[in-house]
Coordinates of C-alpha atoms in Angstrom, one line a residue:
M1 CA -25.1 78.5 -51.2
T2 CA -27.1 77.6 -48.1
R3 CA -26.1 75.3 -45.3
R4 CA -28.6 72.7 -46.7
N5 CA -26.8 72.7 -50.1
I6 CA -23.5 72.3 -48.4
L7 CA -24.7 69.3 -46.5
I8 CA -25.7 67.4 -49.6
T9 CA -22.2 67.5 -51.0
G10 CA -19.9 64.9 -49.6
I11 CA -16.7 66.8 -49.6
F12 CA -18.3 69.8 -48.0
C13 CA -19.9 67.6 -45.5
L14 CA -16.4 66.5 -44.4
L15 CA -15.3 70.1 -44.2
L16 CA -18.4 71.0 -42.1
I17 CA -17.5 68.2 -39.6
A18 CA -14.0 69.6 -39.4
A19 CA -15.4 73.1 -38.8
Y20 CA -17.8 71.8 -36.2
F21 CA -14.9 70.4 -34.1
G22 CA -13.1 73.6 -34.6
N23 CA -16.0 75.7 -33.3
G24 CA -16.2 73.6 -30.2
I25 CA -13.0 75.1 -28.9
Y26 CA -14.0 78.8 -29.0
N27 CA -13.8 79.0 -25.2
N28 CA -10.9 76.6 -24.8
R29 CA -8.0 78.8 -23.9
T30 CA -5.5 76.0 -24.7
S31 CA -6.1 75.8 -28.4
A32 CA -3.1 76.4 -30.7
T33 CA -2.5 79.6 -32.7
T34 CA -1.5 79.9 -36.3
S35 CA 2.1 81.0 -37.0
P36 CA 2.5 84.4 -38.7
E37 CA 4.3 82.8 -41.6
S38 CA 1.3 80.6 -42.6
I39 CA -0.7 83.5 -44.2
P40 CA 1.0 85.2 -47.1
Y41 CA 1.0 89.0 -46.6
E42 CA 1.7 92.0 -48.7
K43 CA 1.3 95.4 -47.1
P44 CA -1.6 97.4 -48.6
I45 CA -1.0 100.8 -50.2
A46 CA -2.9 104.1 -50.8
M47 CA -4.9 103.9 -54.1
K48 CA -3.8 106.2 -56.9
Q49 CA -7.2 106.2 -58.7
F50 CA -10.8 105.8 -57.6
D51 CA -13.9 105.0 -59.4
E52 CA -16.4 107.9 -59.7
E53 CA -18.9 106.1 -57.5
Y54 CA -19.2 103.0 -55.3
D55 CA -22.2 101.1 -54.1
V56 CA -20.9 101.0 -50.5
I57 CA -18.1 103.1 -48.9
V58 CA -16.8 101.8 -45.6
V59 CA -14.8 104.3 -43.5
G60 CA -12.5 102.6 -41.0
G61 CA -10.3 99.5 -41.3
E62 CA -11.0 98.3 -37.8
P63 CA -12.1 94.7 -37.5
E64 CA -15.7 95.9 -37.7
G65 CA -14.9 97.8 -41.0
V66 CA -13.3 94.7 -42.5
A67 CA -16.4 92.7 -41.7
A68 CA -18.7 95.4 -43.2
A69 CA -16.7 95.8 -46.4
V70 CA -16.2 92.0 -47.0
S71 CA -19.9 91.4 -46.4
A72 CA -21.0 94.2 -48.8
A73 CA -18.7 92.9 -51.5
R74 CA -19.9 89.3 -51.1
N75 CA -23.4 90.5 -51.6
G76 CA -22.7 92.0 -54.9
A77 CA -21.9 95.6 -54.0
K78 CA -18.9 97.5 -55.5
T79 CA -17.2 98.5 -52.3
L80 CA -14.5 100.8 -51.1
L81 CA -12.8 100.4 -47.7
I82 CA -10.9 103.5 -46.5
E83 CA -8.3 103.2 -43.7
R84 CA -6.2 106.1 -42.4
R85 CA -3.5 103.8 -41.0
E86 CA -1.0 101.9 -43.1
E87 CA -2.6 98.5 -42.3
L88 CA -5.8 96.9 -41.2
G89 CA -6.9 95.8 -37.7
G90 CA -7.2 99.0 -35.6
L91 CA -7.5 98.2 -31.9
F92 CA -6.4 94.6 -32.4
T93 CA -3.2 95.4 -34.4
F94 CA -2.2 99.0 -33.5
G95 CA -3.6 98.8 -29.9
M96 CA -2.1 95.3 -29.5
M97 CA -5.3 94.2 -27.9
N98 CA -4.9 90.5 -28.7
F99 CA -6.7 88.8 -25.8
L100 CA -10.1 87.8 -27.2
D101 CA -13.3 88.1 -25.1
I102 CA -15.7 86.0 -27.1
P103 CA -19.3 86.3 -26.0
Q104 CA -21.0 83.1 -25.1
G105 CA -24.7 82.4 -25.3
A106 CA -27.0 80.5 -22.9
D107 CA -25.6 77.2 -24.3
G108 CA -22.0 78.2 -23.5
K109 CA -21.1 78.6 -27.2
S110 CA -19.9 81.6 -29.1
V111 CA -22.7 83.9 -30.5
S112 CA -20.2 85.7 -32.8
H113 CA -20.4 83.7 -36.0
G114 CA -20.0 84.6 -39.7
I115 CA -17.1 86.7 -40.8
F116 CA -15.7 87.0 -37.2
E117 CA -15.6 83.2 -37.1
E118 CA -13.7 83.1 -40.5
W119 CA -11.1 85.6 -39.2
H120 CA -10.9 83.7 -35.9
N121 CA -10.2 80.5 -37.7
L122 CA -7.4 82.2 -39.7
V123 CA -5.7 83.4 -36.5
G124 CA -5.8 80.0 -34.8
K125 CA -9.2 79.7 -33.1
G126 CA -7.8 80.5 -29.7
S127 CA -8.3 83.2 -27.1
T128 CA -5.1 85.0 -28.2
F129 CA -3.5 85.7 -31.5
H130 CA -0.3 87.0 -33.1
I131 CA -0.5 90.6 -34.2
E132 CA 1.1 90.0 -37.6
T133 CA -1.1 87.0 -38.2
A134 CA -4.2 89.2 -37.4
K135 CA -3.1 91.8 -40.0
A136 CA -2.5 89.1 -42.6
A137 CA -5.9 87.5 -41.8
F138 CA -7.8 90.8 -42.2
Q139 CA -5.9 91.5 -45.5
K140 CA -6.7 88.0 -46.8
L141 CA -10.4 88.5 -46.2
V142 CA -10.3 91.7 -48.1
D143 CA -8.1 90.4 -50.9
N144 CA -10.4 87.5 -51.5
E145 CA -13.2 89.8 -52.7
Q146 CA -13.0 91.0 -56.3
L147 CA -15.6 93.7 -55.7
L148 CA -13.7 95.2 -52.8
S149 CA -11.1 97.9 -53.1
L150 CA -8.9 99.0 -50.2
T151 CA -7.0 102.2 -49.8
T152 CA -4.8 102.7 -46.7
S153 CA -2.9 105.7 -45.5
T154 CA -5.9 107.7 -46.7
N155 CA -7.7 110.3 -44.8
V156 CA -11.4 111.3 -45.1
V157 CA -11.2 115.1 -44.9
E158 CA -14.8 116.0 -45.6
S159 CA -18.2 114.4 -46.2
I160 CA -20.3 115.5 -49.2
M161 CA -23.9 116.0 -48.4
N162 CA -27.2 116.6 -50.3
G163 CA -29.4 117.9 -47.5
N164 CA -29.5 115.2 -44.9
Q165 CA -28.2 112.5 -47.3
V166 CA -24.6 111.5 -47.4
V167 CA -23.5 111.3 -51.1
G168 CA -19.8 111.3 -51.1
V169 CA -16.4 111.8 -49.5
K170 CA -13.4 114.0 -50.0
L171 CA -10.2 112.0 -49.6
Q172 CA -6.5 112.8 -49.2
N173 CA -3.4 110.6 -49.5
E174 CA 0.1 110.7 -50.8
N175 CA -1.2 110.5 -54.4
G176 CA -3.4 113.6 -54.1
N177 CA -6.9 114.7 -53.3
F178 CA -10.0 112.9 -54.5
E179 CA -13.8 113.2 -54.5
V180 CA -15.6 109.9 -54.5
N181 CA -19.4 109.4 -54.6
G182 CA -21.2 106.6 -52.8
K183 CA -24.7 105.2 -52.7
T184 CA -24.4 104.1 -49.1
F185 CA -21.9 104.5 -46.3
I186 CA -20.8 102.6 -43.2
D187 CA -18.9 104.3 -40.4
A188 CA -16.6 101.6 -38.7
T189 CA -14.3 104.0 -36.9
Q190 CA -13.8 103.6 -33.2
D191 CA -15.3 107.0 -32.4
A192 CA -17.9 107.5 -35.2
D193 CA -15.6 110.1 -36.7
F194 CA -17.2 110.0 -40.2
A195 CA -20.7 109.9 -38.8
V196 CA -20.0 113.0 -36.8
M197 CA -18.6 114.7 -39.9
T198 CA -22.0 114.2 -41.5
K199 CA -23.7 115.7 -38.4
V200 CA -25.1 112.5 -37.0
P201 CA -26.3 113.3 -33.5
Y202 CA -24.4 111.7 -30.6
F203 CA -23.5 111.9 -26.9
I204 CA -20.3 111.3 -25.1
G205 CA -19.6 108.9 -22.2
G206 CA -22.5 108.5 -19.8
K207 CA -24.5 111.7 -20.6
D208 CA -27.5 109.6 -21.6
V209 CA -27.8 108.3 -18.0
G210 CA -27.0 111.6 -16.3
V211 CA -23.3 111.0 -15.7
E212 CA -21.6 113.9 -17.5
D213 CA -17.9 113.1 -16.7
K214 CA -17.9 109.4 -17.3
K215 CA -14.5 108.4 -18.7
M216 CA -13.5 104.8 -18.4
A217 CA -9.8 104.2 -17.9
V218 CA -7.7 103.8 -21.1
T219 CA -5.0 101.1 -21.3
L220 CA -1.6 100.9 -22.8
M221 CA -0.9 97.3 -23.5
L222 CA 2.4 95.8 -22.2
H223 CA 4.3 93.9 -24.9
L224 CA 7.0 91.8 -23.2
K225 CA 9.6 89.1 -23.7
N226 CA 11.6 86.7 -21.6
V227 CA 8.8 85.4 -19.3
N228 CA 9.1 82.0 -17.7
W229 CA 5.6 80.6 -18.3
D230 CA 6.0 77.5 -16.1
K231 CA 6.8 79.8 -13.2
V232 CA 3.8 81.9 -13.9
K233 CA 1.7 78.8 -13.7
E234 CA 3.3 77.9 -10.3
T235 CA 2.6 81.5 -9.0
A236 CA -1.0 81.0 -9.9
L237 CA -1.2 77.7 -8.1
I238 CA 0.1 79.1 -4.8
G239 CA -2.2 82.1 -5.1
K240 CA 0.5 84.6 -4.4
F241 CA -1.5 87.5 -6.0
G242 CA -5.0 86.0 -5.5
E243 CA -6.9 83.5 -7.6
A244 CA -5.7 83.1 -11.2
E245 CA -5.9 80.7 -14.1
V246 CA -3.1 79.9 -16.5
T247 CA -3.4 77.9 -19.7
D248 CA -0.8 77.3 -22.5
Q249 CA -2.1 80.5 -24.2
A250 CA -3.3 82.9 -21.6
A251 CA -3.5 83.8 -17.9
W252 CA -6.0 85.9 -16.0
G253 CA -6.7 86.9 -12.4
F254 CA -4.0 87.9 -9.9
S255 CA -6.4 90.6 -8.7
H256 CA -4.3 91.3 -5.5
L257 CA -2.0 93.3 -7.8
H258 CA -4.6 96.0 -7.5
Y259 CA -3.3 96.6 -3.9
E260 CA 0.2 95.3 -3.9
Y261 CA 1.6 97.3 -6.7
K262 CA 2.0 101.0 -5.9
P263 CA 1.9 103.2 -9.1
V264 CA 4.5 105.9 -9.6
E265 CA 2.9 108.0 -12.3
Q266 CA -0.1 110.0 -11.2
N267 CA -3.5 108.7 -12.4
T268 CA -2.3 105.2 -13.2
R269 CA -3.0 101.8 -11.7
L270 CA -2.2 98.2 -12.3
R271 CA -5.2 95.9 -12.0
G272 CA -5.3 92.1 -12.2
L273 CA -3.6 90.7 -15.3
N274 CA -5.1 89.6 -18.6
L275 CA -2.0 88.0 -20.1
A276 CA -1.7 86.6 -23.6
K277 CA 1.1 84.3 -24.6
V278 CA 1.8 84.1 -28.3
G279 CA 4.9 82.1 -29.0
D280 CA 7.7 83.8 -27.0
E281 CA 5.9 87.1 -26.8
Y282 CA 3.6 88.2 -24.0
Y283 CA 0.9 90.9 -23.9
I284 CA -0.7 92.2 -20.7
N285 CA -3.9 94.2 -20.5
A286 CA -3.7 95.6 -17.0
L287 CA -2.3 99.2 -17.0
Q288 CA -5.1 101.7 -16.4
I289 CA -4.6 105.4 -17.1
F290 CA -7.3 107.8 -15.9
G291 CA -8.6 111.2 -16.9
I292 CA -7.8 110.8 -20.6
D293 CA -9.9 112.4 -23.3
G294 CA -10.2 109.7 -26.0
L295 CA -11.1 112.3 -28.6
D296 CA -8.1 114.5 -28.0
E297 CA -4.9 113.4 -29.8
S298 CA -2.6 115.4 -27.4
S299 CA -4.3 113.8 -24.4
K300 CA -3.9 110.4 -25.9
D301 CA -0.2 111.1 -26.8
A302 CA 0.4 112.2 -23.2
A303 CA -1.2 109.0 -21.9
I304 CA 1.0 106.9 -24.1
E305 CA 4.1 108.6 -22.7
K306 CA 2.9 108.3 -19.2
G307 CA 2.1 104.6 -19.8
K308 CA 5.6 104.0 -21.1
K309 CA 7.1 105.4 -18.0
E310 CA 4.8 103.4 -15.7
T311 CA 5.5 100.3 -17.7
K312 CA 9.2 100.5 -16.6
H313 CA 8.1 100.7 -13.0
I314 CA 5.8 97.8 -13.4
L315 CA 8.5 95.7 -14.9
Q316 CA 10.8 96.5 -11.9
F317 CA 8.1 95.3 -9.6
L318 CA 7.4 92.1 -11.5
Q319 CA 11.1 91.3 -11.8
K320 CA 11.4 91.5 -8.0
E321 CA 8.1 90.1 -6.8
F322 CA 6.5 87.9 -9.5
P323 CA 8.1 84.5 -10.1
G324 CA 8.4 84.0 -13.8
F325 CA 9.1 87.6 -14.6
E326 CA 12.7 87.8 -13.3
K327 CA 14.2 88.4 -16.7
V328 CA 11.3 90.2 -18.4
E329 CA 12.0 93.0 -20.8
V330 CA 9.9 95.3 -22.9
A331 CA 9.6 93.9 -26.5
S332 CA 7.9 97.1 -27.9
Y333 CA 5.3 99.7 -27.1
P334 CA 1.9 99.8 -28.9
P335 CA 1.5 102.9 -31.1
E336 CA -2.1 103.4 -29.9
L337 CA -4.1 103.2 -26.7
Y338 CA -7.0 100.8 -25.9
V339 CA -9.8 103.4 -25.5
R340 CA -13.0 101.9 -24.3
E341 CA -15.5 104.6 -24.8
T342 CA -16.0 108.0 -26.4
R343 CA -19.0 108.8 -28.6
H344 CA -22.3 107.0 -28.9
I345 CA -24.6 107.9 -31.8
W346 CA -28.3 108.4 -31.3
A347 CA -30.1 105.8 -33.3
E348 CA -33.6 104.7 -34.4
Y349 CA -33.5 102.3 -31.4
Q350 CA -31.1 103.0 -28.5
L351 CA -30.4 99.6 -27.0
P352 CA -31.1 100.0 -23.3
M353 CA -29.5 98.1 -20.4
A354 CA -32.9 96.6 -19.7
D355 CA -32.7 94.7 -23.0
V356 CA -29.4 93.2 -22.0
W357 CA -30.7 92.2 -18.6
T358 CA -33.8 90.6 -20.0
N359 CA -32.0 88.8 -22.8
R360 CA -34.4 90.4 -25.1
D361 CA -34.9 89.3 -28.7
H362 CA -36.0 91.8 -31.4
W363 CA -38.0 91.4 -34.7
D364 CA -35.1 93.0 -36.5
N365 CA -32.4 91.0 -34.8
I366 CA -29.2 91.0 -36.9
G367 CA -26.9 89.3 -34.3
Y368 CA -26.3 88.8 -30.7
G369 CA -24.2 90.1 -27.8
A370 CA -23.6 88.2 -24.7
Y371 CA -20.5 89.6 -22.9
P372 CA -20.8 90.7 -19.3
V373 CA -21.6 94.4 -18.9
D374 CA -18.2 95.5 -17.9
V375 CA -18.0 99.2 -16.8
Q376 CA -14.3 99.8 -16.2
A377 CA -13.0 102.1 -13.4
Q378 CA -13.2 105.8 -14.0
T379 CA -10.8 107.0 -11.2
P380 CA -8.0 105.4 -9.2
Q381 CA -10.4 105.3 -6.3
D382 CA -12.9 102.9 -7.8
Y383 CA -12.5 99.5 -9.4
G384 CA -15.3 99.5 -11.9
F385 CA -18.2 97.1 -11.8
V386 CA -20.1 94.5 -13.7
L387 CA -23.8 95.5 -14.1
A388 CA -25.0 92.1 -15.2
D389 CA -24.0 89.0 -17.1
P390 CA -26.6 88.3 -19.8
K391 CA -27.3 84.9 -21.5
Q392 CA -27.5 86.7 -24.8
Y393 CA -29.4 89.6 -26.2
A394 CA -30.4 90.6 -29.8
I395 CA -28.9 93.7 -31.5
P396 CA -31.7 95.3 -33.6
F397 CA -30.9 96.7 -37.1
R398 CA -32.5 99.9 -35.9
S399 CA -29.5 100.4 -33.5
L400 CA -27.2 100.8 -36.5
V401 CA -29.4 103.5 -38.2
P402 CA -28.5 107.0 -36.9
K403 CA -31.1 109.7 -36.3
E404 CA -31.5 112.6 -38.7
I405 CA -28.9 111.6 -41.4
D406 CA -29.6 109.3 -44.2
G407 CA -27.4 107.0 -46.3
I408 CA -25.2 105.9 -43.4
L409 CA -25.0 103.0 -40.8
V410 CA -22.7 103.0 -37.7
V411 CA -21.2 99.8 -36.4
G412 CA -18.9 98.9 -33.5
R413 CA -18.7 100.4 -30.1
A414 CA -20.1 103.8 -31.2
A415 CA -23.4 102.3 -32.6
G416 CA -26.8 103.0 -31.1
F417 CA -26.3 101.4 -27.6
S418 CA -26.9 103.2 -24.3
S419 CA -23.6 103.9 -22.6
L420 CA -24.3 101.1 -20.1
A421 CA -25.4 98.5 -22.7
A422 CA -22.2 99.4 -24.6
G423 CA -20.3 98.0 -21.6
S424 CA -21.2 94.6 -23.2
A425 CA -21.7 95.5 -26.8
R426 CA -18.4 97.4 -27.2
I427 CA -16.3 94.3 -27.6
V428 CA -14.9 93.6 -31.1
P429 CA -16.5 90.2 -31.8
T430 CA -19.9 91.8 -31.3
G431 CA -18.8 94.8 -33.4
M432 CA -17.8 92.5 -36.3
V433 CA -21.3 90.9 -36.1
T434 CA -22.8 94.4 -36.5
G435 CA -20.3 95.1 -39.3
Q436 CA -21.3 92.0 -41.3
A437 CA -25.0 92.9 -40.9
A438 CA -24.4 96.5 -42.0
G439 CA -22.5 95.4 -45.1
T440 CA -25.3 93.0 -46.2
A441 CA -27.9 95.7 -45.5
A442 CA -26.0 98.2 -47.6
A443 CA -25.9 95.9 -50.5
L444 CA -29.6 95.2 -50.2
S445 CA -30.3 98.9 -49.9
V446 CA -28.6 99.6 -53.2
G447 CA -30.2 96.6 -54.9
V448 CA -33.8 97.7 -54.1
N449 CA -33.1 101.5 -53.8
Q450 CA -34.4 101.7 -50.3
S451 CA -33.1 104.0 -47.6
F452 CA -31.8 102.5 -44.3
R453 CA -34.5 104.3 -42.4
D454 CA -37.2 102.9 -44.5
M455 CA -35.6 99.5 -44.3
S456 CA -35.6 99.7 -40.5
K457 CA -39.4 99.9 -40.6
D458 CA -39.9 97.3 -43.4
T459 CA -40.6 93.8 -41.9
K460 CA -40.2 92.0 -45.2
M461 CA -36.9 93.6 -46.0
I462 CA -35.6 92.9 -42.5
E463 CA -36.5 89.3 -42.9
T464 CA -34.7 89.3 -46.3
L465 CA -31.7 90.7 -44.5
R466 CA -31.9 88.2 -41.7
T467 CA -32.2 85.3 -44.2
K468 CA -29.1 86.4 -46.1
L469 CA -27.2 86.7 -42.9
D470 CA -28.2 83.2 -41.9
E471 CA -27.2 81.8 -45.2
Q472 CA -23.8 83.5 -44.9
G473 CA -23.0 82.0 -41.5
A474 CA -24.3 84.7 -39.1
F475 CA -26.2 83.7 -36.0
V476 CA -29.6 85.4 -36.1
D477 CA -32.0 82.7 -34.8
H478 CA -34.9 84.1 -32.7
I479 CA -34.5 83.0 -29.1
S480 CA -36.9 83.2 -26.2
T481 CA -35.5 82.8 -22.7
D482 CA -36.1 83.9 -19.1
Y483 CA -34.1 86.4 -16.9
P484 CA -33.7 87.1 -13.2
H485 CA -37.0 88.0 -11.4
M486 CA -39.0 87.7 -14.6
G487 CA -42.7 88.4 -13.9
E488 CA -42.1 89.5 -10.3
W489 CA -44.0 92.6 -9.1
F490 CA -40.8 94.5 -8.9
D491 CA -39.4 93.3 -12.3
Q492 CA -40.0 96.6 -14.2
S493 CA -38.5 98.6 -11.3
I494 CA -35.3 96.7 -11.6
Q495 CA -35.2 97.3 -15.3
Q496 CA -35.7 101.0 -14.8
L497 CA -32.9 101.2 -12.3
L498 CA -30.6 99.2 -14.5
N499 CA -31.2 101.6 -17.4
Y500 CA -29.5 104.3 -15.3
G501 CA -26.8 102.1 -13.8
L502 CA -28.3 102.6 -10.3
V503 CA -28.0 99.0 -9.3
S504 CA -25.3 96.4 -10.1
A505 CA -25.9 92.7 -10.2
G506 CA -22.4 91.5 -10.9
Y507 CA -21.4 88.3 -12.7
S508 CA -23.9 86.3 -10.6
N509 CA -26.9 88.6 -11.5
D510 CA -27.6 88.8 -7.8
L511 CA -29.4 92.0 -6.7
K512 CA -29.9 90.6 -3.1
I513 CA -33.6 91.4 -3.3
E514 CA -34.5 89.7 0.0
N515 CA -31.8 91.5 2.0
D516 CA -32.9 94.1 4.5
A517 CA -32.2 97.7 3.3
T518 CA -30.5 100.2 5.6
K519 CA -31.1 103.9 5.9
H520 CA -27.7 104.6 4.4
S521 CA -28.2 102.4 1.4
F522 CA -31.7 104.0 0.8
V523 CA -30.6 107.6 0.9
K524 CA -27.5 106.8 -1.2
L525 CA -29.7 105.1 -3.9
L526 CA -32.3 107.8 -3.7
K527 CA -29.6 110.6 -4.1
E528 CA -28.1 108.8 -7.2
T529 CA -31.6 108.4 -8.6
I530 CA -32.4 112.1 -8.3
E531 CA -29.0 113.2 -9.6
R532 CA -29.2 110.9 -12.7
T533 CA -32.9 111.4 -13.6
A534 CA -34.1 114.8 -12.4
P535 CA -34.0 117.6 -14.9
K536 CA -31.0 119.9 -14.3
E537 CA -33.3 122.9 -13.8
N538 CA -34.9 121.2 -10.8
T539 CA -32.2 122.6 -8.5
E540 CA -34.5 122.7 -5.5
L541 CA -35.0 118.9 -5.6
R542 CA -31.3 118.4 -6.0
K543 CA -30.5 120.6 -3.1
K544 CA -33.0 118.8 -0.9
I545 CA -31.7 115.3 -1.6
T546 CA -28.2 116.5 -0.9
T547 CA -29.2 117.9 2.5
I548 CA -31.2 114.8 3.4
Y549 CA -28.3 112.6 2.3
N550 CA -25.8 114.5 4.4
N551 CA -28.0 114.5 7.5
E552 CA -28.8 110.8 7.3
M553 CA -25.2 109.7 6.6
A554 CA -24.0 111.7 9.6
K555 CA -26.3 109.4 11.8
E556 CA -25.6 105.9 12.8
N557 CA -26.8 103.4 10.2
R558 CA -29.6 101.0 11.0
L559 CA -32.2 99.0 9.2
L560 CA -34.7 101.0 7.1
Q561 CA -38.3 100.8 8.0
L562 CA -41.3 101.9 6.0
A563 CA -41.8 104.8 8.4
D564 CA -38.2 106.0 7.7
A565 CA -38.7 105.8 4.0
T566 CA -42.0 107.6 4.2
Q567 CA -40.6 110.4 6.3
I568 CA -37.6 110.9 3.9
L569 CA -39.8 110.9 0.8
T570 CA -42.3 113.3 2.3
A571 CA -39.6 115.8 3.2
L572 CA -38.1 115.5 -0.3
V573 CA -41.3 116.1 -2.4
N574 CA -43.1 118.7 -0.3
D575 CA -42.1 122.4 0.0
K576 CA -43.9 122.8 3.3
E577 CA -43.7 120.6 6.4
Q578 CA -46.3 117.9 6.1
T579 CA -47.4 114.9 8.2
A580 CA -45.7 111.8 6.7
S581 CA -47.8 108.9 5.7
W582 CA -47.4 106.1 3.1
Q583 CA -51.0 106.6 2.0
G584 CA -50.3 110.3 1.6
L585 CA -47.5 109.6 -0.8
I586 CA -49.8 107.3 -2.8
D587 CA -52.5 110.0 -2.9
Q588 CA -49.9 112.6 -4.0
G589 CA -48.8 110.3 -6.9
V590 CA -45.3 109.9 -5.6
I591 CA -45.8 106.2 -5.1
G592 CA -48.0 104.3 -7.6
G593 CA -48.3 101.2 -9.7
K594 CA -47.1 97.9 -8.3
A595 CA -45.2 99.6 -5.6
A596 CA -48.4 101.0 -4.1
E597 CA -50.1 97.6 -4.6
N598 CA -47.4 95.4 -3.1
I599 CA -45.7 97.4 -0.4
S600 CA -47.6 97.0 2.8
S601 CA -48.6 100.2 4.6
E602 CA -47.9 98.5 7.9
N603 CA -44.5 99.6 9.3
H604 CA -41.9 96.9 8.6
N605 CA -38.3 96.5 7.6
I606 CA -37.9 97.3 4.0
K607 CA -36.3 94.7 1.7
F608 CA -34.1 95.6 -1.2
K609 CA -36.8 94.7 -3.7
E610 CA -39.1 97.3 -2.0
M611 CA -36.3 99.9 -2.0
Y612 CA -35.8 99.3 -5.7
A613 CA -39.5 99.8 -6.4
I614 CA -39.6 103.0 -4.4
C615 CA -36.6 104.5 -6.2
A616 CA -38.0 103.4 -9.5
E617 CA -41.2 105.3 -8.6
M618 CA -39.1 108.4 -7.9
I619 CA -37.8 108.2 -11.5
R620 CA -41.3 108.3 -12.8
Y621 CA -42.3 111.1 -10.4
V622 CA -39.4 113.4 -11.1
K623 CA -39.8 113.0 -14.9
E624 CA -43.5 113.8 -14.7

């Protein structure tokens, strides 16, 4: 039934009005939550028997997997959802990550509609939720679909392939071993585990942008009791630990805790608090643990134990120093970590950071992301950064279609995003948007007997997919909007640098383009540019930039002039000593395009926008 049909029916019109007022509080952190008793719940079990074949098999009972399976079943596909844990919800329920970051579009409203919105309504429509309510809400969505079968406590032990086509799975649970065939598959695991089992190509961390050892901190959530919320509000008002906001449901800020709390366990740190209040229970997302391999079970187990030890030290500090926490106790420990990043699959379209920055729409738009590009700290010595804060950007269907292997889609944080774009797209509401789209696409694929790869090139089928998503509550409207420095001569240069994470604009999207550059800022950016983009075998260039960087950083810093930049670049790109001239660099092809046209050859202080353009030209030069 379409929205238009609904509107013509009086009773549904009243419901629509009620839903409208409910949607308006997505970003209101004071909205009430639903009590856990309000949704009937029966714990799911491992299936004893399976059909020989399913239209759609979804691996992973994360929120994204629930969205995918429910969507497939609603669109007429006989669907099997496989979850290795005893219950649904993954990160939300087993990682206890119950503080929602809901992406907001240019109009300030949520862009995560459809099945995410249904689930959000079930758990109370607020920015926090009760863990048990979340489990019950996921289960309710699944139980409501007659065409959907769920098996929990069930492991996928092997994929069954026919060449490069996924055709089945081998399963194991307490009831035995099973072989189940499928027409299509969706990987909704956090780490693309099933996709990797089928030999889908992938990369880990920031390898795509030349950062081999990028490992964002993992977090062990703190689950507490006996907090005096009124005193927490008072602490925020006096600014004891820096700026903070506290509502009836949540608190965030207190960034001075970064410096005032001294961790005891090595490679741990307490950052500012994201604190969720759910009844008389309290959950804090703030404990960072560094150097953990999110794909290694022993590494994760060790991190949990380290986190438990550090939690006790944190509580001692809070009891003594933070009004409102005098009587705080640990309520429980989460069984799993909050791991932010591991694998990223290589897809038909790898969503780049430039698309996020430019709020780009796509012809095969199946939903939107809009969360700030949040790259968490990777060592105790850095504090992470926000690359940019987009209005909204489209997620193409092609980003769910892996390279090389057919019959499978990948959704959630491991989908086809660059490691930097994933800093925004990794959040669960956006993942559930991709899950719903994948489920609908899988049902369509079965109905017309078309592969996902062919579908990703078929404009008519994509429009059919988008129409179905729209009819079922998803937000897929095409949107055209502007972005910072759009159309400026250095616009493309900024996009190139952002694609490699070489510049950071923060929440304000301010790249300080009119500021004067210094020699130190120039050689630092130039060195990072070479290290991230130059082929590894170009050892000579890498050695040269390291020598130049060390020499310049040993000198007193001063404003960068064109003559300085020219001299540094000339030394970098020539094997023999050569007279430095800006025109010479242009003639050599080192500097070209709009940088050559717009940077005056007269000696002058270089602005940041010119420095950006020069370094973007170096990306082109070293790749050629």
